[in-house]
Coordinates of C-alpha atoms and ligand atoms in Angstrom, one line a residue:
X1 CA 21.6 -13.7 17.2
X2 CA 23.5 -13.9 13.9
X3 CA 21.4 -16.8 12.6
X4 CA 17.7 -16.7 11.8
X5 CA 15.1 -18.4 9.7
X6 CA 15.0 -15.5 7.3
X7 CA 17.0 -12.4 6.5
X8 CA 14.8 -9.4 5.5
X9 CA 16.5 -6.5 3.7
X10 CA 14.3 -3.5 4.1
X11 CA 12.2 -2.8 7.3
X12 CA 9.6 -0.4 5.7
X13 CA 5.9 -0.9 6.1
X14 CA 6.0 -4.3 4.3
X15 CA 9.3 -5.7 5.6
X16 CA 8.5 -4.8 9.3
X17 CA 5.0 -6.3 9.0
X18 CA 6.5 -9.5 7.6
X19 CA 8.9 -9.8 10.5
X20 CA 6.1 -9.2 13.1
X21 CA 3.8 -11.8 11.3
X22 CA 6.6 -14.4 11.2
X23 CA 7.3 -13.7 14.9
X24 CA 3.7 -14.4 15.8
X25 CA 4.2 -17.9 14.3
X26 CA 7.5 -18.5 16.1
X27 CA 9.7 -17.9 13.0
X28 CA 12.9 -15.8 13.5
X29 CA 14.1 -13.0 11.4
X30 CA 17.0 -10.5 11.1
X31 CA 15.8 -7.2 9.5
X32 CA 18.4 -4.9 8.1
X33 CA 17.4 -1.3 7.0
X34 CA 19.7 1.5 5.9
X35 CA 17.3 4.2 7.3
X36 CA 17.8 6.2 10.5
X37 CA 14.8 5.6 12.8
X38 CA 15.0 9.1 14.2
X39 CA 14.4 10.4 10.6
X40 CA 11.8 8.0 9.4
X41 CA 9.8 8.0 12.6
X42 CA 9.8 11.9 12.9
X43 CA 6.4 13.5 12.6
X44 CA 7.1 15.3 9.3
X45 CA 8.9 12.5 7.5
X46 CA 6.0 10.9 5.6
X47 CA 2.9 13.1 5.1
X48 CA 1.0 10.4 3.4
X49 CA -1.9 8.4 4.7
X50 CA -2.8 4.9 3.6
X51 CA -6.1 3.2 3.1
X52 CA -5.7 -0.2 4.8
X53 CA -8.3 -2.5 3.2
X54 CA -10.3 -4.7 5.6
X55 CA -8.4 -7.9 4.9
X56 CA -4.9 -6.5 5.5
X57 CA -6.4 -4.7 8.5
X58 CA -7.5 -8.1 9.9
X59 CA -4.0 -9.4 9.4
X60 CA -2.5 -6.4 11.3
X61 CA -5.1 -7.0 14.0
X62 CA -4.3 -10.7 14.3
X63 CA -0.6 -10.0 14.8
X64 CA -1.2 -7.3 17.4
X65 CA -0.3 -4.2 15.4
X66 CA -3.7 -2.6 15.3
X67 CA -3.9 -2.7 19.1
X68 CA -1.2 0.0 19.1
X69 CA -3.1 2.4 16.8
X70 CA -6.8 1.3 17.0
X71 CA -8.1 4.8 17.7
X72 CA -5.9 6.4 15.0
X73 CA -7.7 4.6 12.2
X74 CA -10.7 6.3 10.4
X75 CA -13.1 3.7 9.2
X76 CA -14.1 3.9 5.5
X77 CA -17.8 3.2 5.3
X78 CA -18.2 3.9 1.6
X79 CA -16.3 4.8 -1.6
X80 CA -17.8 7.1 -4.2
X81 CA -16.3 7.2 -7.7
X82 CA -17.3 9.9 -10.2
X83 CA -16.1 11.2 -13.5
X84 CA -15.3 14.8 -12.7
X85 CA -18.3 16.5 -11.0
X86 CA -20.7 15.0 -13.7
X87 CA -23.8 13.2 -12.5
X88 CA -23.5 9.4 -12.8
X89 CA -21.5 8.2 -9.9
X90 CA -20.8 4.8 -8.4
X91 CA -21.2 4.2 -4.7
X92 CA -19.7 1.3 -2.9
X93 CA -21.4 0.8 0.5
X94 CA -21.1 -2.3 2.6
X95 CA -24.2 -4.1 3.6
X96 CA -25.3 -3.7 7.3
X97 CA -23.1 -5.9 9.5
X98 CA -20.3 -6.3 7.0
X99 CA -18.0 -3.8 8.7
X100 CA -15.9 -1.0 7.2
X101 CA -14.3 -1.4 3.7
X102 CA -11.0 -0.3 5.2
X103 CA -9.4 2.2 7.6
X104 CA -7.3 5.3 6.8
X105 CA -4.1 5.6 8.8
X106 CA -1.6 8.4 8.6
X107 CA 1.7 6.6 7.6
X108 CA 3.6 8.0 10.5
X109 CA 1.3 6.1 13.0
X110 CA 1.4 2.9 10.9
X111 CA 5.2 3.1 10.6
X112 CA 5.6 3.8 14.3
X113 CA 3.3 0.9 15.3
X114 CA 5.1 -1.6 13.1
X115 CA 8.5 -0.5 14.4
X116 CA 7.3 -0.7 18.0
X117 CA 5.8 -4.1 17.3
X118 CA 9.1 -5.3 15.7
X119 CA 11.1 -4.0 18.6
X120 CA 8.8 -5.8 21.1
X121 CA 8.8 -9.1 19.1
X122 CA 11.1 -11.7 20.7
X123 CA 12.0 -13.4 17.4
X124 CA 12.8 -10.2 15.5
X125 CA 16.3 -8.7 15.4
X126 CA 15.8 -5.2 13.8
X127 CA 19.1 -3.6 12.8
X128 CA 18.5 0.0 11.6
X129 CA 21.2 2.3 10.0
X130 CA 22.8 -0.9 8.7
X131 CA 23.3 -2.3 5.2
X132 CA 24.5 -5.6 3.8
X133 CA 27.8 -5.2 2.0
X134 CA 27.8 -8.7 0.6
X135 CA 25.1 -11.4 0.3
X136 CA 25.7 -14.9 -0.8
X137 CA 22.9 -17.3 -1.7
X138 CA 23.9 -20.8 -2.2
X139 CA 22.6 -24.4 -1.9
X140 CA 23.2 -24.5 1.8
X141 CA 21.8 -21.1 2.9
X142 CA 22.2 -17.4 2.8
X143 CA 25.2 -15.6 4.3
X144 CA 25.5 -11.8 4.5
X145 CA 28.2 -9.5 5.8
X146 CA 26.8 -6.3 7.2
X147 CA 28.6 -3.0 7.4
X148 CA 28.7 -3.4 11.2
X149 CA 31.1 -6.3 10.5
X150 CA 28.6 -8.9 11.6
X151 CA 28.1 -12.0 9.5
X152 CA 24.5 -13.3 9.5
X153 CA 23.0 -16.5 8.2
X154 CA 19.5 -17.5 7.2
X155 CA 17.7 -20.1 5.1
X156 CA 15.9 -17.5 3.0
X157 CA 16.6 -13.9 1.9
X158 CA 13.7 -11.6 1.5
X159 CA 14.0 -8.3 -0.4
X160 CA 11.6 -5.6 1.0
X161 CA 13.7 -2.6 -0.1
X162 CA 11.0 -0.8 -2.0
X163 CA 10.8 0.1 -5.6
X164 CA 14.5 0.4 -6.3
X165 CA 15.5 -2.9 -4.7
X166 CA 19.2 -3.5 -5.3
X167 CA 18.8 -7.2 -4.3
X168 CA 16.2 -7.7 -7.0
X169 CA 18.4 -6.1 -9.6
X170 CA 21.5 -8.0 -8.5
X171 CA 19.5 -11.3 -8.8
X172 CA 18.7 -10.4 -12.4
X173 CA 14.9 -10.4 -11.8
X174 CA 13.7 -8.2 -14.5
X175 CA 11.1 -5.5 -14.0
X176 CA 8.6 -4.0 -16.5
X177 CA 8.3 -0.3 -15.6
X178 CA 6.9 2.9 -17.0
X179 CA 6.3 6.3 -15.6
X180 CA 3.0 8.1 -15.8
X181 CA 3.0 11.7 -16.8
X182 CA 1.7 12.4 -13.3
X183 CA 2.9 13.3 -9.9
X184 CA 0.8 13.1 -6.8
X185 CA 0.4 16.1 -4.5
X186 CA -0.2 14.7 -1.1
X187 CA -1.6 16.8 1.8
X188 CA -4.4 16.9 4.3
X189 CA -7.0 19.6 4.7
X190 CA -9.7 20.6 7.2
X191 CA -13.2 21.2 5.9
X192 CA -16.5 22.5 7.3
X193 CA -18.8 19.5 6.8
X194 CA -18.1 15.9 7.9
X195 CA -16.9 13.5 5.2
X196 CA -19.2 10.9 6.8
X197 CA -16.5 8.3 6.5
X198 CA -16.8 8.3 2.7
X199 CA -13.7 8.1 0.4
X200 CA -14.1 10.0 -2.8
X201 CA -12.3 9.3 -6.1
X202 CA -13.0 12.0 -8.6
X203 CA -11.5 11.3 -12.0
X204 CA -10.3 14.2 -14.3
X205 CA -8.5 13.9 -17.6
X206 CA -5.5 15.7 -15.9
X207 CA -5.5 12.9 -13.3
X208 CA -7.6 11.5 -10.4
X209 CA -8.3 13.5 -7.3
X210 CA -8.9 11.4 -4.1
X211 CA -10.3 12.7 -0.8
X212 CA -9.8 10.1 1.9
X213 CA -11.4 10.4 5.4
X214 CA -9.2 11.0 8.5
X215 CA -10.3 11.3 12.1
X216 CA -11.2 14.8 13.3
X217 CA -8.5 16.7 15.2
X218 CA -8.7 19.7 17.5
X219 CA -9.3 21.9 14.5
X220 CA -12.2 19.9 13.2
X221 CA -13.1 17.7 10.2
X222 CA -10.1 16.4 8.1
X223 CA -9.3 14.5 5.0
X224 CA -6.2 13.3 3.2
X225 CA -5.8 14.4 -0.4
X226 CA -4.0 12.5 -3.2
X227 CA -4.1 14.8 -6.1
X228 CA -2.6 13.7 -9.4
X229 CA -1.4 16.5 -11.6
X230 CA 0.8 16.7 -14.7
X231 CA 4.4 16.1 -13.7
X232 CA 5.5 19.5 -14.9
X233 CA 2.9 21.2 -12.8
X234 CA 3.8 19.6 -9.5
X235 CA 6.5 22.1 -8.5
X236 CA 4.2 25.1 -9.2
X237 CA 1.4 23.5 -7.1
X238 CA 3.8 23.0 -4.1
X239 CA 4.8 26.7 -4.3
X240 CA 1.2 28.0 -4.5
X241 CA 0.0 30.0 -1.4
X242 CA -2.2 28.0 1.0
X243 CA -5.2 30.0 -0.2
X244 CA -4.3 29.5 -3.8
X245 CA -4.1 25.7 -3.4
X246 CA -7.3 25.5 -1.3
X247 CA -9.1 27.4 -4.1
X248 CA -7.8 25.0 -6.7
X249 CA -8.8 22.0 -4.5
X250 CA -12.2 23.6 -4.0
X251 CA -12.8 23.7 -7.8
X252 CA -12.2 20.0 -8.1
X253 CA -14.2 19.1 -5.0
X254 CA -17.3 21.0 -6.0
X255 CA -17.9 22.5 -2.5
X256 CA -19.7 19.5 -1.0
X257 CA -17.4 19.6 2.1
X258 CA -18.1 23.3 2.6
X259 CA -15.3 25.8 3.4
X260 CA -11.8 24.4 3.2
X261 CA -8.7 25.0 5.4
X262 CA -6.3 25.0 7.1
X263 CA -4.0 22.8 4.9
X264 CA -1.4 20.3 6.2
X265 CA 2.2 20.0 5.0
X266 CA 2.4 19.2 1.2
X267 CA 4.7 16.9 -0.7
X268 CA 4.8 15.5 -4.2
X269 CA 5.7 12.0 -5.5
X270 CA 6.4 11.1 -9.1
X271 CA 4.0 8.3 -10.1
X272 CA 5.1 5.2 -11.9
X273 CA 4.3 1.5 -12.5
X274 CA 6.7 -1.4 -12.1
X275 CA 6.1 -5.1 -12.0
X276 CA 8.7 -7.9 -11.6
X277 CA 8.1 -10.8 -14.0
X278 CA 9.4 -13.3 -11.4
X279 CA 9.4 -12.7 -7.6
X280 CA 11.6 -15.6 -6.5
X281 CA 15.0 -16.9 -7.3
X282 CA 17.3 -19.4 -5.4
X283 CA 16.7 -18.7 -1.7
X284 CA 15.2 -15.3 -2.5
X285 CA 11.6 -13.9 -2.4
X286 CA 10.5 -10.3 -3.2
X287 CA 7.7 -8.6 -1.2
X288 CA 6.0 -5.2 -1.4
X289 CA 7.2 -2.5 -3.7
X290 CA 10.4 -4.5 -4.4
X291 CA 8.1 -6.8 -6.4
X292 CA 5.4 -4.3 -7.7
X293 CA 4.3 -0.7 -7.6
X294 CA 1.1 0.8 -8.9
X295 CA -0.6 4.1 -9.4
X296 CA -2.1 5.1 -6.0
X297 CA -5.4 5.7 -7.7
X298 CA -7.1 2.8 -5.9
X299 CA -5.0 3.1 -2.7
X300 CA -3.9 -0.5 -3.1
X301 CA 0.0 -0.3 -3.1
X302 CA 0.8 -1.2 0.5
X303 CA -2.2 -3.5 0.6
X304 CA -0.8 -5.6 -2.2
X305 CA 2.4 -5.7 -0.2
X306 CA 0.5 -6.9 2.9
X307 CA -1.1 -9.6 0.8
X308 CA 2.5 -10.8 -0.1
X309 CA 3.2 -10.9 3.6
X310 CA 0.1 -13.0 4.5
X311 CA 0.9 -15.4 1.6
X312 CA 4.6 -15.8 2.3
X313 CA 3.9 -16.3 6.1
X314 CA 1.4 -19.1 5.3
X315 CA 3.8 -20.8 2.9
X316 CA 6.8 -20.6 5.3
X317 CA 4.8 -21.7 8.4
X318 CA 3.4 -24.7 6.4
X319 CA 6.9 -25.5 5.2
X320 CA 8.3 -25.3 8.7
X321 CA 5.6 -27.7 10.0
X322 CA 6.5 -30.1 7.3
X323 CA 10.1 -29.9 8.3
X324 CA 11.2 -28.4 5.0
X325 CA 14.2 -26.0 4.5
X326 CA 12.6 -22.5 4.3
X327 CA 14.7 -21.8 1.2
X328 CA 13.2 -24.9 -0.5
X329 CA 12.4 -24.3 -4.2
X330 CA 8.9 -25.9 -3.8
X331 CA 7.9 -23.4 -1.1
X332 CA 9.1 -20.5 -3.3
X333 CA 7.3 -21.9 -6.3
X334 CA 4.1 -22.0 -4.2
X335 CA 4.5 -18.4 -3.1
X336 CA 5.2 -17.3 -6.7
X337 CA 2.1 -19.1 -8.1
X338 CA -0.1 -17.8 -5.3
X339 CA 0.9 -14.2 -5.7
X340 CA 1.4 -13.8 -9.4
X341 CA -2.2 -13.7 -10.7
X342 CA -3.4 -11.4 -7.9
X343 CA -0.6 -8.8 -8.3
X344 CA -1.0 -8.8 -12.1
X345 CA -4.7 -8.3 -11.9
X346 CA -4.4 -5.4 -9.5
X347 CA -1.7 -3.9 -11.6
X348 CA -3.6 -4.3 -14.8
X349 CA -6.8 -2.9 -13.3
X350 CA -5.2 0.2 -11.8
X351 CA -3.2 0.9 -14.9
X352 CA -6.3 0.5 -17.1
X353 CA -8.3 2.7 -14.8
X354 CA -5.6 5.4 -14.9
X355 CA -5.6 5.4 -18.7
X356 CA -9.3 5.0 -19.1
X357 CA -10.0 8.1 -17.0
X358 CA -7.1 10.0 -18.6
X359 CA -8.6 10.0 -22.1
X360 CA -10.1 13.4 -22.9
X361 CA -13.1 14.1 -25.1
X362 CA -16.9 13.6 -25.0
X363 CA -16.9 10.1 -26.4
X364 CA -14.5 8.8 -23.7
X365 CA -16.6 10.6 -21.2
X366 CA -19.8 8.9 -22.4
X367 CA -18.1 5.5 -22.3
X368 CA -16.9 6.1 -18.7
X369 CA -20.3 7.2 -17.6
X370 CA -21.9 4.1 -19.2
X371 CA -19.3 2.0 -17.3
X372 CA -20.0 3.6 -14.0
X373 CA -23.7 3.3 -14.3
X374 CA -23.4 -0.3 -15.6
X375 CA -21.4 -1.4 -12.5
X376 CA -23.8 0.6 -10.3
X377 CA -26.7 -1.4 -11.7
X378 CA -25.1 -4.9 -11.7
X379 CA -24.9 -6.1 -8.1
X380 CA -22.6 -9.1 -8.8
X381 CA -20.1 -6.9 -10.6
X382 CA -20.3 -4.3 -7.8
X383 CA -19.8 -7.0 -5.2
X384 CA -16.6 -8.1 -7.1
X385 CA -15.2 -4.6 -7.0
X386 CA -16.0 -4.4 -3.3
X387 CA -14.2 -7.7 -2.6
X388 CA -11.3 -6.4 -4.6
X389 CA -11.2 -3.1 -2.6
X390 CA -11.4 -5.1 0.7
X391 CA -8.5 -7.3 -0.5
X392 CA -10.7 -10.4 -0.3
X393 CA -10.7 -11.7 -3.8
X394 CA -9.1 -15.0 -4.9
X395 CA -7.7 -17.6 -2.7
X396 CA -7.4 -15.7 0.6
X397 CA -4.5 -16.6 3.0
X398 CA -5.5 -17.2 6.6
X399 CA -4.0 -14.1 8.0
X400 CA -6.1 -12.0 5.7
X401 CA -9.2 -13.7 7.2
X402 CA -7.9 -12.6 10.7
X403 CA -6.7 -16.1 11.6
X404 CA -3.3 -17.4 12.6
X405 CA -1.8 -19.9 10.1
Ligands
LIG1 C1 1.5 9.3 -3.3 C2 1.3 7.9 -2.8 C3 0.2 7.5 -2.1 C4 0.0 6.2 -1.7 N1 -1.1 5.9 -1.1 C5 -1.3 4.6 -0.8 C6 -2.6 4.2 -0.1 O1 -3.5 5.0 0.2 N2 -2.7 2.9 0.2 C7 -1.7 2.0 -0.1 O2 -2.0 0.8 0.1 N3 -0.6 2.3 -0.7 C8 -0.3 3.6 -1.0 N4 0.8 4.0 -1.7 C9 1.9 2.9 -1.9 C10 2.7 2.6 -0.6 O3 3.2 3.8 0.0 C11 3.8 1.6 -1.0 O4 3.3 0.5 -1.7 C12 4.5 1.1 0.3 O5 5.2 2.2 1.0 C13 5.5 0.0 0.0 O6 6.1 -0.4 1.2 P1 7.5 -1.2 1.1 O7 7.8 -1.6 2.6 O8 7.4 -2.3 0.1 O9 8.6 -0.2 0.5 P2 9.1 1.2 1.2 O10 8.1 1.8 1.9 O11 9.8 1.8 0.0 O12 10.2 0.7 2.2 C14 11.5 0.2 1.8 C15 12.4 0.1 3.0 O13 13.7 -0.5 2.6 C16 14.8 0.3 3.1 N5 15.9 0.1 2.1 C17 16.0 0.6 0.9 N6 17.2 0.2 0.3 C18 17.7 -0.7 1.2 C19 18.9 -1.4 1.2 N7 19.8 -1.5 0.2 N8 19.2 -2.2 2.3 C20 18.4 -2.2 3.4 N9 17.2 -1.5 3.5 C21 16.9 -0.7 2.4 C22 14.2 1.7 3.1 O14 15.0 2.5 4.1 C23 12.8 1.5 3.6 O15 12.6 1.4 5.0 C24 1.0 5.3 -2.0 C25 2.2 5.6 -2.7 C26 2.4 6.9 -3.1 C27 3.6 7.3 -3.9

């Protein structure tokens, strides 16, 4: 098939989810990705784990992805936010019957399930180890020449190439970006006591420390760690002995999970923020990190990308039913309007949070403690934060409600 409804450049977590979701609604896609599947699906490739909020989880369930990894997900039954190990914490716990706030998945399982689903989908043509050497967007459609020599055509081009998207840059879509003075050390560790399915966000002036629940394995209780450190300390942290790193982690965790160890493989990621001012152009839409990237403090990055997916699928499926060209400017304008406020709010909130908790000193500390206890005591505000964490705020696309469009 060298002709499809959409051409998706980038088959990462977001691009492959989009292809599978479109397939579930009978829309065809060609997905082109430069990566070698043997590399990106190997066990050691991506040591990260992602918190999939309940609304994107419902979407992945509705399109058949969760069935492939249901028992891999660790439900998050509560989120506890604290300013260092000071008293005055904020607990987010769902009401009885409301279900988990989200699920933790190791990225390798999520990536494997999305790729398997894309391979199995009859309307998805996944071309790995391939790149587009030229792409032409014009009034009558999109034509791309691939390095395999194939010429493919579609009504709409979707850039899902991650934070350095060349398609976004070539289209002249400008991006606001800044780097934080932080890098994230990412690993997993075993611990003596159960996490009881609670995710912990402990804020330090040096950067936030997140402990995210994973399912037990043969060696016992386990959590993923996202540990923000000053950028210039990251290399040193990676070189510390296992015992040295566990001791450092233990100081930040305050001992409530008991003895720590053994430790999983570690990696570090520089942290930054970027946000495209416009996410559409003629016959082009951006999704996922190609459009926006945030600090992983609130574990929202891939979730915001999945919200792009749910919105774009709804817009395109509605458009197809109305008999419109899928590259129609009105459809793209609807996608742009629907997404822009949500992505901006999430970006502003996570950036603000990172800065607020990064300010040293006693006064800032008192302000933060006041803020935490105020939210704790005001149920409506707390409910709003919970809805935000679940990915259920604003005008929610049908897929995020677990419904087909
Ligand atoms: C330390 C850390 C922890 C995180 N934790 C969380 C979390 O707990 N929860 C959460 O929701 N998010 C988290 N995130 C964010 C999350 O990982 C990203 O938002 C997510 O991976 C974005 O997916 P994507 O598919 O848009 O981009 P990517 O994952 O970057 O995928 C891009 C794809 O495009 C391909 N590609 C690139 N260039 C080209 C090209 N020219 N042509 C074709 N293909 C191309 C690549 O091979 C890749 O497959 C975290 C991020 C970091 C750094």
